């Protein structure tokens, strides 16, 4: 049972209008946003931040951003966000092969050195305590410009907020996300956990 139940869609016209963004990314409005709308200013600010972070201004693709979010969420242990990011990565073109290999990105030929640098950064930045060191930073700088690094860290930080929000709230996982979690992630030990 969630700490605070989500409100129905339609509770806030402003939030509903902004939340159409999630129709493309997930195919539904997340329960986390429906809970945030108890304070519409928080929901609106979050959606606008999400839209800004996920806008592609450099070479980082929508699929790559969702894989970065997945690795950050996996590191933080948020089952809710793991399922959401894999669902969104698939919607943005992640192949089954890349999704299957994400746990082995360091050795898989399906990922570039630039992706490995971003993924290593995601894991280190999502760790507690933070594990970003000069070697990780140098590798990141070798492949991405400063604007792209800001985009990458924006994704990690966005999911840091979501990981804390959804694990603390015990946000109920939507069926579309639960389906991909069961299909794609359960063989690596994923369960819905508290998100039922």
Coordinates of N, CA, C and O in Angstrom, one line a residue:
X1 N 0.8 -1.2 0.0 CA 0.0 0.0 0.0 C 0.9 1.2 0.0 O 1.8 1.3 0.8
X2 N 0.6 2.2 -0.9 CA 1.5 3.4 -1.0 C 1.3 4.3 0.3 O 0.2 4.2 0.9
X3 N 2.3 5.0 0.6 CA 2.3 6.0 1.7 C 1.2 7.0 1.5 O 0.4 7.3 2.4
X4 N 1.0 7.5 0.2 CA 0.0 8.4 -0.2 C -0.6 7.9 -1.5 O 0.2 7.7 -2.4
X5 N -1.9 7.8 -1.6 CA -2.5 7.3 -2.8 C -2.5 8.3 -3.9 O -2.7 9.5 -3.6
X6 N -2.3 7.9 -5.1 CA -2.4 8.9 -6.2 C -3.8 9.4 -6.4 O -4.8 8.6 -6.1
X7 N -3.9 10.6 -6.9 CA -5.2 11.1 -7.3 C -5.6 10.7 -8.7 O -4.7 10.3 -9.5
X8 N -6.8 10.8 -9.0 CA -7.3 10.4 -10.4 C -6.8 11.5 -11.4 O -6.6 12.6 -11.0
X9 N -6.6 11.0 -12.6 CA -6.4 12.0 -13.7 C -7.6 12.9 -13.8 O -8.7 12.5 -13.5
X10 N -7.3 14.1 -14.1 CA -8.4 15.1 -14.2 C -8.5 15.9 -12.9 O -9.3 16.9 -12.9
X11 N -7.8 15.6 -11.9 CA -7.8 16.4 -10.6 C -7.3 17.8 -10.8 O -7.8 18.7 -10.3
X12 N -6.2 17.9 -11.6 CA -5.6 19.2 -11.9 C -5.5 19.3 -13.4 O -4.7 18.6 -14.1
X13 N -6.2 20.3 -14.0 CA -6.1 20.6 -15.4 C -4.7 20.9 -15.9 O -4.2 20.4 -16.9
X14 N -4.0 21.7 -15.1 CA -2.6 22.0 -15.4 C -1.7 20.8 -15.5 O -0.9 20.6 -16.4
X15 N -1.8 19.9 -14.4 CA -1.0 18.7 -14.4 C -1.4 17.8 -15.6 O -0.5 17.3 -16.3
X16 N -2.7 17.7 -15.8 CA -3.1 16.8 -17.0 C -2.5 17.3 -18.3 O -2.1 16.5 -19.1
X17 N -2.5 18.6 -18.5 CA -2.0 19.2 -19.7 C -0.5 18.9 -19.9 O 0.0 18.4 -21.0
X18 N 0.3 19.1 -18.8 CA 1.7 18.8 -18.9 C 2.0 17.3 -19.0 O 3.0 16.9 -19.6
X19 N 1.1 16.5 -18.3 CA 1.4 15.0 -18.2 C 1.2 14.3 -19.6 O 1.6 13.2 -19.7
X20 N 0.7 15.0 -20.6 CA 0.6 14.4 -21.9 C 2.0 14.0 -22.4 O 2.1 13.1 -23.2
X21 N 3.0 14.6 -21.9 CA 4.4 14.2 -22.2 C 4.6 12.8 -22.0 O 5.3 12.1 -22.8
X22 N 4.0 12.2 -21.0 CA 4.3 10.8 -20.6 C 3.5 9.8 -21.5 O 3.9 8.6 -21.6
X23 N 2.6 10.3 -22.3 CA 1.9 9.4 -23.3 C 2.9 8.9 -24.3 O 2.8 7.8 -24.8
X24 N 3.9 9.8 -24.7 CA 4.9 9.3 -25.6 C 5.9 8.5 -24.9 O 6.3 7.4 -25.4
X25 N 6.4 8.9 -23.8 CA 7.5 8.2 -23.1 C 7.1 6.9 -22.5 O 7.9 5.9 -22.6
X26 N 5.9 6.8 -21.9 CA 5.5 5.5 -21.2 C 4.2 5.0 -21.8 O 3.9 3.8 -21.6
X27 N 3.4 5.8 -22.3 CA 2.0 5.4 -22.7 C 1.0 5.6 -21.7 O -0.2 5.2 -21.9
X28 N 1.3 6.2 -20.6 CA 0.4 6.5 -19.5 C 1.0 7.5 -18.6 O 2.2 7.7 -18.6
X29 N 0.2 8.1 -17.7 CA 0.7 9.1 -16.7 C 1.1 8.2 -15.5 O 0.3 7.5 -15.0
X30 N 2.3 8.4 -15.1 CA 2.8 7.6 -13.9 C 2.1 7.9 -12.6 O 1.7 9.0 -12.4
X31 N 1.9 6.9 -11.8 CA 1.3 7.1 -10.5 C 2.1 8.0 -9.6 O 1.5 8.7 -8.8
X32 N 3.4 8.1 -9.9 CA 4.2 9.1 -9.1 C 3.7 10.5 -9.4 O 3.6 11.3 -8.4
X33 N 3.4 10.8 -10.6 CA 2.9 12.2 -11.0 C 1.5 12.4 -10.4 O 1.2 13.5 -10.0
X34 N 0.7 11.3 -10.5 CA -0.7 11.4 -9.9 C -0.7 11.7 -8.4 O -1.6 12.3 -7.9
X35 N 0.4 11.2 -7.8 CA 0.5 11.4 -6.3 C 1.1 12.9 -6.1 O 0.6 13.6 -5.2
X36 N 2.0 13.3 -6.9 CA 2.6 14.6 -6.8 C 1.5 15.7 -7.0 O 1.6 16.8 -6.4
X37 N 0.5 15.4 -7.7 CA -0.5 16.4 -8.0 C -1.3 16.8 -6.8 O -2.1 17.7 -6.8
X38 N -1.1 16.1 -5.7 CA -1.7 16.6 -4.4 C -1.2 18.0 -4.1 O -1.8 18.8 -3.3
X39 N 0.0 18.3 -4.6 CA 0.6 19.6 -4.6 C 0.9 19.9 -6.1 O 2.0 19.6 -6.5
X40 N 0.0 20.5 -6.8 CA 0.2 20.7 -8.3 C 1.4 21.4 -8.7 O 2.0 21.1 -9.7
X41 N 1.9 22.3 -7.8 CA 3.2 23.0 -8.1 C 4.4 22.0 -8.2 O 5.2 22.2 -9.0
X42 N 4.4 21.0 -7.3 CA 5.4 20.0 -7.4 C 5.3 19.2 -8.6 O 6.3 18.9 -9.3
X43 N 4.1 18.7 -8.9 CA 3.9 17.9 -10.2 C 4.3 18.7 -11.4 O 5.0 18.2 -12.3
X44 N 3.9 20.0 -11.5 CA 4.2 20.8 -12.6 C 5.7 21.0 -12.8 O 6.3 20.9 -13.8
X45 N 6.3 21.4 -11.6 CA 7.8 21.6 -11.7 C 8.5 20.3 -12.1 O 9.5 20.4 -12.9
X46 N 8.1 19.2 -11.5 CA 8.7 17.9 -11.9 C 8.6 17.6 -13.4 O 9.5 17.2 -14.0
X47 N 7.4 17.7 -13.9 CA 7.1 17.4 -15.3 C 8.0 18.4 -16.2 O 8.6 17.9 -17.2
X48 N 8.0 19.6 -15.9 CA 8.8 20.6 -16.7 C 10.3 20.2 -16.6 O 11.1 20.3 -17.6
X49 N 10.8 19.8 -15.4 CA 12.2 19.4 -15.3 C 12.4 18.1 -16.1 O 13.4 18.0 -16.8
X50 N 11.5 17.2 -16.0 CA 11.6 16.0 -16.8 C 11.7 16.3 -18.3 O 12.6 15.7 -19.0
X51 N 10.9 17.1 -18.8 CA 10.9 17.5 -20.2 C 12.2 18.2 -20.6 O 12.8 17.9 -21.6
X52 N 12.7 19.1 -19.7 CA 14.0 19.7 -20.0 C 15.2 18.8 -20.0 O 16.0 18.8 -20.9
X53 N 15.2 17.9 -19.0 CA 16.3 16.9 -18.9 C 16.3 15.9 -20.1 O 17.3 15.6 -20.7
X54 N 15.1 15.5 -20.5 CA 15.0 14.5 -21.5 C 15.0 15.0 -23.0 O 15.1 14.3 -23.9
X55 N 15.0 16.4 -23.1 CA 15.2 17.0 -24.4 C 16.6 16.7 -24.9 O 17.6 16.8 -24.2
X56 N 16.7 16.3 -26.2 CA 18.0 16.0 -26.7 C 18.7 17.2 -27.4 O 18.2 17.6 -28.5
X57 N 19.7 17.7 -26.8 CA 20.4 18.9 -27.3 C 21.7 18.6 -27.9 O 22.3 19.4 -28.6
X58 N 22.2 17.4 -27.6 CA 23.5 17.0 -28.2 C 23.4 15.7 -28.9 O 22.4 15.4 -29.5
X59 N 24.4 14.8 -28.7 CA 24.4 13.5 -29.4 C 23.8 12.4 -28.6 O 23.6 11.3 -29.1
X60 N 23.4 12.7 -27.4 CA 22.8 11.7 -26.5 C 21.4 11.4 -27.0 O 20.6 12.4 -27.1
X61 N 21.0 10.2 -27.3 CA 19.7 9.8 -27.8 C 18.7 9.6 -26.6 O 19.1 9.4 -25.5
X62 N 17.5 9.6 -27.0 CA 16.4 9.3 -26.0 C 16.6 7.9 -25.4 O 16.4 7.7 -24.2
X63 N 17.0 7.0 -26.3 CA 17.2 5.6 -25.8 C 18.4 5.6 -24.8 O 18.3 5.0 -23.7
X64 N 19.5 6.2 -25.1 CA 20.6 6.3 -24.2 C 20.3 6.9 -22.9 O 20.7 6.4 -21.8
X65 N 19.5 8.0 -22.9 CA 19.1 8.6 -21.7 C 18.3 7.7 -20.8 O 18.5 7.7 -19.6
X66 N 17.4 6.9 -21.4 CA 16.6 5.9 -20.6 C 17.5 4.8 -20.0 O 17.3 4.4 -18.9
X67 N 18.5 4.4 -20.8 CA 19.4 3.4 -20.3 C 20.3 4.0 -19.1 O 20.6 3.3 -18.2
X68 N 20.7 5.2 -19.2 CA 21.4 5.9 -18.1 C 20.5 5.9 -16.9 O 20.9 5.6 -15.8
X69 N 19.2 6.3 -17.1 CA 18.3 6.3 -16.0 C 18.1 4.9 -15.4 O 17.9 4.8 -14.2
X70 N 18.1 3.9 -16.3 CA 17.9 2.5 -15.8 C 19.1 2.1 -14.9 O 18.9 1.6 -13.8
X71 N 20.3 2.4 -15.3 CA 21.5 2.0 -14.6 C 21.6 2.8 -13.2 O 21.9 2.2 -12.2
X72 N 21.2 4.1 -13.3 CA 21.2 4.9 -12.0 C 20.1 4.3 -11.1 O 20.4 4.1 -9.9
X73 N 18.9 3.9 -11.6 CA 17.9 3.4 -10.8 C 18.2 2.0 -10.2 O 17.9 1.7 -9.1
X74 N 18.8 1.2 -11.1 CA 19.3 -0.1 -10.6 C 20.3 0.0 -9.5 O 20.2 -0.7 -8.5
X75 N 21.2 0.9 -9.6 CA 22.2 1.2 -8.6 C 21.5 1.6 -7.3 O 21.9 1.2 -6.2
X76 N 20.5 2.5 -7.4 CA 19.8 3.0 -6.2 C 18.8 2.0 -5.7 O 18.4 2.1 -4.6
X77 N 18.5 0.9 -6.5 CA 17.6 -0.1 -6.0 C 16.1 0.2 -6.2 O 15.3 -0.4 -5.5
X78 N 15.8 1.2 -7.0 CA 14.3 1.5 -7.2 C 13.7 0.6 -8.3 O 13.9 0.9 -9.5
X79 N 12.9 -0.3 -7.9 CA 12.3 -1.3 -8.8 C 11.3 -0.5 -9.7 O 11.2 -0.9 -10.9
X80 N 10.6 0.4 -9.1 CA 9.6 1.2 -9.9 C 10.3 1.9 -11.1 O 9.9 1.7 -12.2
X81 N 11.4 2.6 -10.8 CA 12.1 3.3 -11.9 C 12.8 2.4 -12.8 O 13.0 2.7 -14.0
X82 N 13.3 1.3 -12.4 CA 13.9 0.3 -13.3 C 12.9 -0.1 -14.4 O 13.3 -0.1 -15.5
X83 N 11.7 -0.5 -14.0 CA 10.7 -0.9 -14.9 C 10.3 0.3 -15.9 O 10.2 0.1 -17.1
X84 N 10.2 1.5 -15.3 CA 9.8 2.6 -16.2 C 10.9 2.9 -17.2 O 10.6 3.2 -18.4
X85 N 12.2 2.9 -16.8 CA 13.2 3.3 -17.7 C 13.4 2.2 -18.8 O 13.7 2.6 -20.0
X86 N 13.2 0.9 -18.5 CA 13.3 -0.1 -19.5 C 12.2 0.0 -20.5 O 12.4 -0.1 -21.7
X87 N 11.0 0.3 -20.0 CA 9.8 0.5 -20.8 C 10.1 1.6 -21.8 O 9.9 1.5 -23.0
X88 N 10.5 2.8 -21.3 CA 10.8 3.9 -22.1 C 11.9 3.7 -23.1 O 11.8 4.1 -24.2
X89 N 13.0 3.0 -22.6 CA 14.1 2.7 -23.6 C 13.6 1.9 -24.7 O 13.9 2.1 -25.9
X90 N 12.7 0.9 -24.5 CA 12.1 0.1 -25.5 C 11.3 1.0 -26.5 O 11.4 0.8 -27.7
X91 N 10.5 1.9 -25.9 CA 9.6 2.7 -26.7 C 10.5 3.7 -27.6 O 10.1 4.1 -28.6
X92 N 11.7 4.0 -27.1 CA 12.6 4.8 -27.9 C 13.6 4.1 -28.7 O 14.7 4.6 -29.1
X93 N 13.4 2.8 -29.0 CA 14.2 2.1 -29.9 C 15.2 1.1 -29.4 O 16.0 0.5 -30.2
X94 N 15.3 0.9 -28.1 CA 16.3 -0.1 -27.6 C 15.9 -1.5 -28.1 O 14.7 -1.9 -28.0
X95 N 16.9 -2.1 -28.7 CA 16.6 -3.5 -29.2 C 16.6 -4.5 -28.0 O 17.2 -4.2 -27.0
X96 N 16.0 -5.6 -28.3 CA 16.1 -6.7 -27.3 C 17.5 -7.0 -26.9 O 17.8 -7.3 -25.7
X97 N 18.4 -7.0 -27.9 CA 19.8 -7.4 -27.7 C 20.4 -6.3 -26.7 O 21.2 -6.7 -25.8
X98 N 20.2 -5.1 -26.9 CA 20.8 -4.0 -26.1 C 20.2 -4.1 -24.7 O 20.9 -4.0 -23.7
X99 N 18.9 -4.4 -24.6 CA 18.3 -4.5 -23.2 C 18.8 -5.7 -22.5 O 19.1 -5.7 -21.3
X100 N 19.0 -6.8 -23.2 CA 19.6 -8.0 -22.6 C 21.0 -7.8 -22.2 O 21.5 -8.4 -21.2
X101 N 21.8 -7.0 -22.9 CA 23.2 -6.8 -22.6 C 23.5 -5.6 -21.7 O 24.7 -5.4 -21.3
X102 N 22.5 -4.9 -21.2 CA 22.8 -3.7 -20.4 C 23.6 -4.0 -19.2 O 24.4 -3.2 -18.7
X103 N 23.3 -5.2 -18.6 CA 24.1 -5.5 -17.3 C 25.5 -5.8 -17.6 O 26.3 -5.7 -16.7
X104 N 25.8 -6.1 -18.9 CA 27.2 -6.4 -19.3 C 27.8 -5.3 -20.2 O 28.6 -5.6 -21.1
X105 N 27.3 -4.1 -20.1 CA 27.7 -3.0 -21.0 C 29.2 -2.8 -21.1 O 29.7 -2.4 -22.1
X106 N 29.9 -3.1 -20.0 CA 31.4 -2.9 -20.1 C 32.1 -3.8 -21.1 O 33.1 -3.4 -21.6
X107 N 31.5 -5.0 -21.3 CA 32.2 -5.9 -22.2 C 31.4 -6.2 -23.5 O 31.9 -6.8 -24.4
X108 N 30.2 -5.7 -23.6 CA 29.3 -6.0 -24.8 C 29.7 -5.1 -26.0 O 29.9 -3.9 -25.9
X109 N 29.9 -5.8 -27.2 CA 30.2 -5.0 -28.4 C 29.0 -4.2 -28.8 O 29.1 -3.4 -29.8
X110 N 27.8 -4.3 -28.2 CA 26.6 -3.5 -28.6 C 26.7 -2.1 -28.1 O 25.8 -1.3 -28.4
X111 N 27.7 -1.8 -27.2 CA 27.8 -0.4 -26.6 C 29.1 0.2 -27.0 O 30.1 -0.5 -27.1
X112 N 29.1 1.5 -27.3 CA 30.3 2.2 -27.7 C 31.1 2.6 -26.4 O 30.6 2.6 -25.3
X113 N 32.3 3.0 -26.7 CA 33.2 3.5 -25.6 C 32.5 4.8 -24.9 O 32.6 5.0 -23.7
X114 N 31.9 5.6 -25.8 CA 31.2 6.8 -25.2 C 30.1 6.4 -24.3 O 29.9 6.9 -23.2
X115 N 29.3 5.4 -24.7 CA 28.2 4.9 -23.9 C 28.8 4.3 -22.6 O 28.2 4.5 -21.5
X116 N 29.8 3.5 -22.7 CA 30.4 2.9 -21.5 C 30.8 4.0 -20.5 O 30.7 3.9 -19.3
X117 N 31.4 5.1 -21.0 CA 31.8 6.2 -20.1 C 30.6 6.8 -19.4 O 30.6 7.1 -18.2
X118 N 29.5 7.0 -20.2 CA 28.3 7.6 -19.6 C 27.7 6.6 -18.6 O 27.2 7.0 -17.5
X119 N 27.7 5.3 -18.9 CA 27.1 4.3 -18.0 C 27.9 4.2 -16.8 O 27.4 4.0 -15.7
X120 N 29.2 4.2 -16.9 CA 30.1 4.1 -15.7 C 29.8 5.3 -14.8 O 29.8 5.2 -13.6
X121 N 29.7 6.5 -15.4 CA 29.4 7.7 -14.7 C 28.0 7.6 -14.0 O 27.9 8.0 -12.8
X122 N 27.0 7.0 -14.6 CA 25.7 6.9 -14.0 C 25.7 6.0 -12.8 O 25.2 6.3 -11.8
X123 N 26.5 4.9 -12.9 CA 26.6 3.9 -11.8 C 27.3 4.6 -10.6 O 26.9 4.6 -9.4
X124 N 28.4 5.3 -10.9 CA 29.2 6.0 -9.9 C 28.4 7.1 -9.2 O 28.4 7.3 -8.0
X125 N 27.7 7.9 -10.0 CA 27.0 9.1 -9.5 C 25.8 8.7 -8.7 O 25.4 9.4 -7.8
X126 N 25.2 7.5 -9.0 CA 24.0 7.0 -8.3 C 24.3 6.3 -7.0 O 23.5 6.0 -6.2
X127 N 25.6 6.0 -6.9 CA 26.1 5.2 -5.7 C 26.1 6.1 -4.4 O 26.2 7.3 -4.5
X128 N 25.9 5.5 -3.3 CA 25.9 6.2 -2.0 C 27.0 5.5 -1.2 O 26.8 4.3 -0.9
X129 N 28.1 6.1 -0.8 CA 28.4 7.5 -1.2 C 28.8 7.6 -2.7 O 29.1 6.6 -3.3
X130 N 28.7 8.8 -3.2 CA 29.0 9.0 -4.6 C 30.4 8.5 -4.9 O 31.4 8.7 -4.2
X131 N 30.5 7.8 -6.1 CA 31.8 7.2 -6.4 C 32.4 7.8 -7.7 O 33.3 7.2 -8.3
X132 N 32.0 9.0 -8.1 CA 32.6 9.7 -9.2 C 34.0 10.1 -8.8 O 34.2 10.8 -7.8
X133 N 35.0 9.6 -9.6 CA 36.4 10.0 -9.3 C 37.0 10.6 -10.6 O 36.3 10.7 -11.6
X134 N 38.2 11.0 -10.5 CA 38.9 11.7 -11.6 C 39.0 10.7 -12.8 O 38.8 11.2 -14.0
X135 N 39.2 9.4 -12.6 CA 39.3 8.5 -13.7 C 38.0 8.4 -14.5 O 37.9 8.4 -15.7
X136 N 36.9 8.4 -13.8 CA 35.5 8.3 -14.4 C 35.3 9.6 -15.1 O 34.8 9.7 -16.2
X137 N 35.6 10.7 -14.5 CA 35.4 12.1 -15.0 C 36.2 12.2 -16.3 O 35.7 12.8 -17.3
X138 N 37.5 11.8 -16.3 CA 38.3 11.9 -17.5 C 37.8 11.1 -18.6 O 37.8 11.6 -19.8
X139 N 37.3 9.9 -18.4 CA 36.7 9.1 -19.4 C 35.5 9.7 -20.0 O 35.3 9.7 -21.2
X140 N 34.7 10.3 -19.1 CA 33.5 11.0 -19.6 C 33.8 12.2 -20.5 O 33.3 12.3 -21.6
X141 N 34.8 13.0 -20.0 CA 35.2 14.2 -20.8 C 35.8 13.8 -22.2 O 35.8 14.6 -23.1
X142 N 36.4 12.6 -22.2 CA 37.0 12.2 -23.5 C 36.0 11.9 -24.6 O 36.4 11.9 -25.8
X143 N 34.8 11.7 -24.2 CA 33.7 11.3 -25.2 C 32.6 12.2 -25.3 O 31.9 12.2 -26.3
X144 N 32.4 13.1 -24.3 CA 31.2 14.0 -24.3 C 31.6 15.4 -24.0 O 32.5 15.6 -23.2
X145 N 31.0 16.4 -24.7 CA 31.3 17.8 -24.4 C 30.6 18.2 -23.1 O 29.8 17.4 -22.5
X146 N 30.8 19.4 -22.6 CA 30.3 19.8 -21.4 C 28.8 19.9 -21.3 O 28.2 19.6 -20.3
X147 N 28.2 20.3 -22.4 CA 26.7 20.4 -22.5 C 26.1 19.0 -22.4 O 25.1 18.7 -21.7
X148 N 26.8 18.0 -23.0 CA 26.3 16.6 -23.0 C 26.5 16.0 -21.6 O 25.6 15.3 -21.1
X149 N 27.6 16.4 -20.9 CA 27.8 15.9 -19.6 C 26.7 16.5 -18.6 O 26.2 15.7 -17.8
X150 N 26.3 17.7 -18.8 CA 25.2 18.3 -18.1 C 23.9 17.5 -18.3 O 23.2 17.2 -17.4
X151 N 23.7 17.2 -19.6 CA 22.5 16.4 -19.9 C 22.5 15.0 -19.2 O 21.5 14.6 -18.6
X152 N 23.7 14.3 -19.3 CA 23.8 13.0 -18.6 C 23.6 13.1 -17.1 O 22.8 12.3 -16.6
X153 N 24.2 14.1 -16.5 CA 24.0 14.2 -15.0 C 22.6 14.7 -14.7 O 22.0 14.3 -13.7
X154 N 22.0 15.4 -15.6 CA 20.6 15.8 -15.4 C 19.7 14.6 -15.3 O 18.8 14.5 -14.5
X155 N 20.0 13.6 -16.2 CA 19.2 12.3 -16.2 C 19.4 11.6 -14.8 O 18.5 11.1 -14.2
X156 N 20.7 11.5 -14.4 CA 21.0 10.8 -13.2 C 20.4 11.5 -12.0 O 19.8 10.8 -11.1
X157 N 20.4 12.8 -12.0 CA 19.9 13.5 -10.8 C 18.3 13.4 -10.8 O 17.7 13.3 -9.8
X158 N 17.7 13.5 -12.0 CA 16.3 13.4 -12.1 C 15.8 12.0 -11.5 O 14.9 12.0 -10.8
X159 N 16.6 11.0 -11.9 CA 16.2 9.7 -11.4 C 16.6 9.5 -9.9 O 15.9 8.7 -9.2
X160 N 17.5 10.3 -9.4 CA 17.8 10.3 -8.0 C 16.6 10.8 -7.2 O 16.2 10.2 -6.2
X161 N 16.0 11.8 -7.7 CA 14.7 12.4 -7.2 C 13.6 11.3 -7.2 O 13.0 11.0 -6.2
X162 N 13.5 10.7 -8.4 CA 12.4 9.7 -8.6 C 12.6 8.5 -7.8 O 11.7 7.9 -7.2
X163 N 13.9 8.0 -7.7 CA 14.2 6.8 -6.9 C 13.8 7.1 -5.4 O 13.2 6.2 -4.8
X164 N 14.1 8.2 -4.9 CA 13.7 8.5 -3.5 C 12.2 8.7 -3.3 O 11.6 8.2 -2.4
X165 N 11.6 9.3 -4.3 CA 10.2 9.6 -4.3 C 9.4 8.2 -4.3 O 8.6 7.9 -3.4
X166 N 9.7 7.4 -5.3 CA 8.9 6.2 -5.5 C 9.2 5.1 -4.4 O 8.3 4.4 -4.0
X167 N 10.4 5.0 -4.0 CA 10.7 4.0 -2.9 C 10.2 4.4 -1.6 O 9.7 3.6 -0.8
X168 N 10.2 5.7 -1.3 CA 9.6 6.2 0.0 C 8.1 6.2 0.0 O 7.5 5.8 1.0
X169 N 7.5 6.5 -1.2 CA 6.1 6.5 -1.3 C 5.5 5.1 -1.4 O 4.3 4.8 -1.2
X170 N 6.4 4.1 -1.9 CA 5.8 2.8 -2.2 C 4.9 2.9 -3.4 O 3.8 2.2 -3.4
X171 N 5.2 3.7 -4.4 CA 4.3 4.0 -5.5 C 3.9 2.7 -6.2 O 4.8 1.9 -6.5
X172 N 2.6 2.5 -6.4 CA 2.1 1.3 -7.1 C 2.6 1.3 -8.6 O 2.4 2.3 -9.3
X173 N 3.2 0.2 -9.0 CA 3.7 0.1 -10.4 C 2.5 -0.1 -11.3 O 1.7 -1.0 -11.1
X174 N 2.4 0.6 -12.4 CA 1.4 0.5 -13.4 C 1.6 -0.9 -14.2 O 2.7 -1.3 -14.3
X175 N 0.5 -1.4 -14.7 CA 0.6 -2.7 -15.4 C 1.5 -2.7 -16.6 O 2.2 -3.7 -16.7
X176 N 1.5 -1.7 -17.4 CA 2.4 -1.7 -18.5 C 3.9 -1.8 -18.1 O 4.7 -2.5 -18.7
X177 N 4.3 -1.1 -17.0 CA 5.6 -1.1 -16.5 C 5.9 -2.5 -15.8 O 7.0 -3.0 -16.0
X178 N 4.9 -3.0 -15.1 CA 5.1 -4.3 -14.4 C 5.3 -5.4 -15.5 O 6.1 -6.3 -15.2
X179 N 4.6 -5.3 -16.6 CA 4.7 -6.3 -17.6 C 6.1 -6.4 -18.1 O 6.7 -7.5 -18.2
X180 N 6.7 -5.3 -18.5 CA 8.1 -5.3 -19.0 C 9.1 -5.7 -17.9 O 10.1 -6.3 -18.2
X181 N 8.8 -5.2 -16.7 CA 9.7 -5.6 -15.6 C 9.7 -7.1 -15.5 O 10.8 -7.7 -15.4
X182 N 8.6 -7.8 -15.5 CA 8.5 -9.2 -15.4 C 9.2 -9.9 -16.6 O 9.9 -10.9 -16.4
X183 N 8.9 -9.4 -17.7 CA 9.5 -10.0 -19.0 C 11.0 -9.7 -19.1 O 11.7 -10.6 -19.5
X184 N 11.4 -8.5 -18.9 CA 12.8 -8.1 -19.2 C 13.7 -8.2 -18.0 O 14.9 -8.5 -18.1
X185 N 13.3 -7.9 -16.8 CA 14.2 -7.8 -15.6 C 14.1 -8.9 -14.6 O 15.1 -9.0 -13.9
X186 N 13.1 -9.7 -14.6 CA 12.9 -10.7 -13.5 C 14.0 -11.7 -13.6 O 14.4 -12.3 -12.5
X187 N 14.6 -12.0 -14.7 CA 15.6 -13.1 -14.8 C 16.9 -12.6 -14.1 O 17.8 -13.4 -13.8
X188 N 17.0 -11.3 -13.8 CA 18.1 -10.8 -13.0 C 17.7 -10.5 -11.6 O 18.4 -9.7 -10.9
X189 N 16.6 -11.0 -11.1 CA 16.1 -10.9 -9.8 C 15.1 -9.8 -9.5 O 14.8 -9.6 -8.3
X190 N 14.7 -9.1 -10.5 CA 13.8 -8.0 -10.3 C 12.4 -8.5 -9.9 O 11.9 -9.5 -10.4
X191 N 11.8 -7.8 -8.9 CA 10.4 -8.1 -8.5 C 9.8 -6.7 -8.3 O 10.5 -5.7 -8.3
X192 N 8.5 -6.7 -8.2 CA 7.8 -5.4 -7.9 C 8.1 -4.9 -6.6 O 7.9 -3.7 -6.3
X193 N 8.5 -5.8 -5.7 CA 8.8 -5.3 -4.3 C 7.7 -4.6 -3.7 O 6.5 -5.1 -3.7
X194 N 7.9 -3.4 -3.1 CA 6.9 -2.7 -2.4 C 5.9 -2.0 -3.4 O 4.9 -1.4 -2.9
X195 N 6.1 -2.1 -4.7 CA 5.3 -1.4 -5.6 C 4.1 -2.1 -6.2 O 3.9 -2.2 -7.4
X196 N 3.4 -2.8 -5.3 CA 2.2 -3.6 -5.6 C 1.0 -3.0 -5.1 O 1.0 -2.2 -4.2

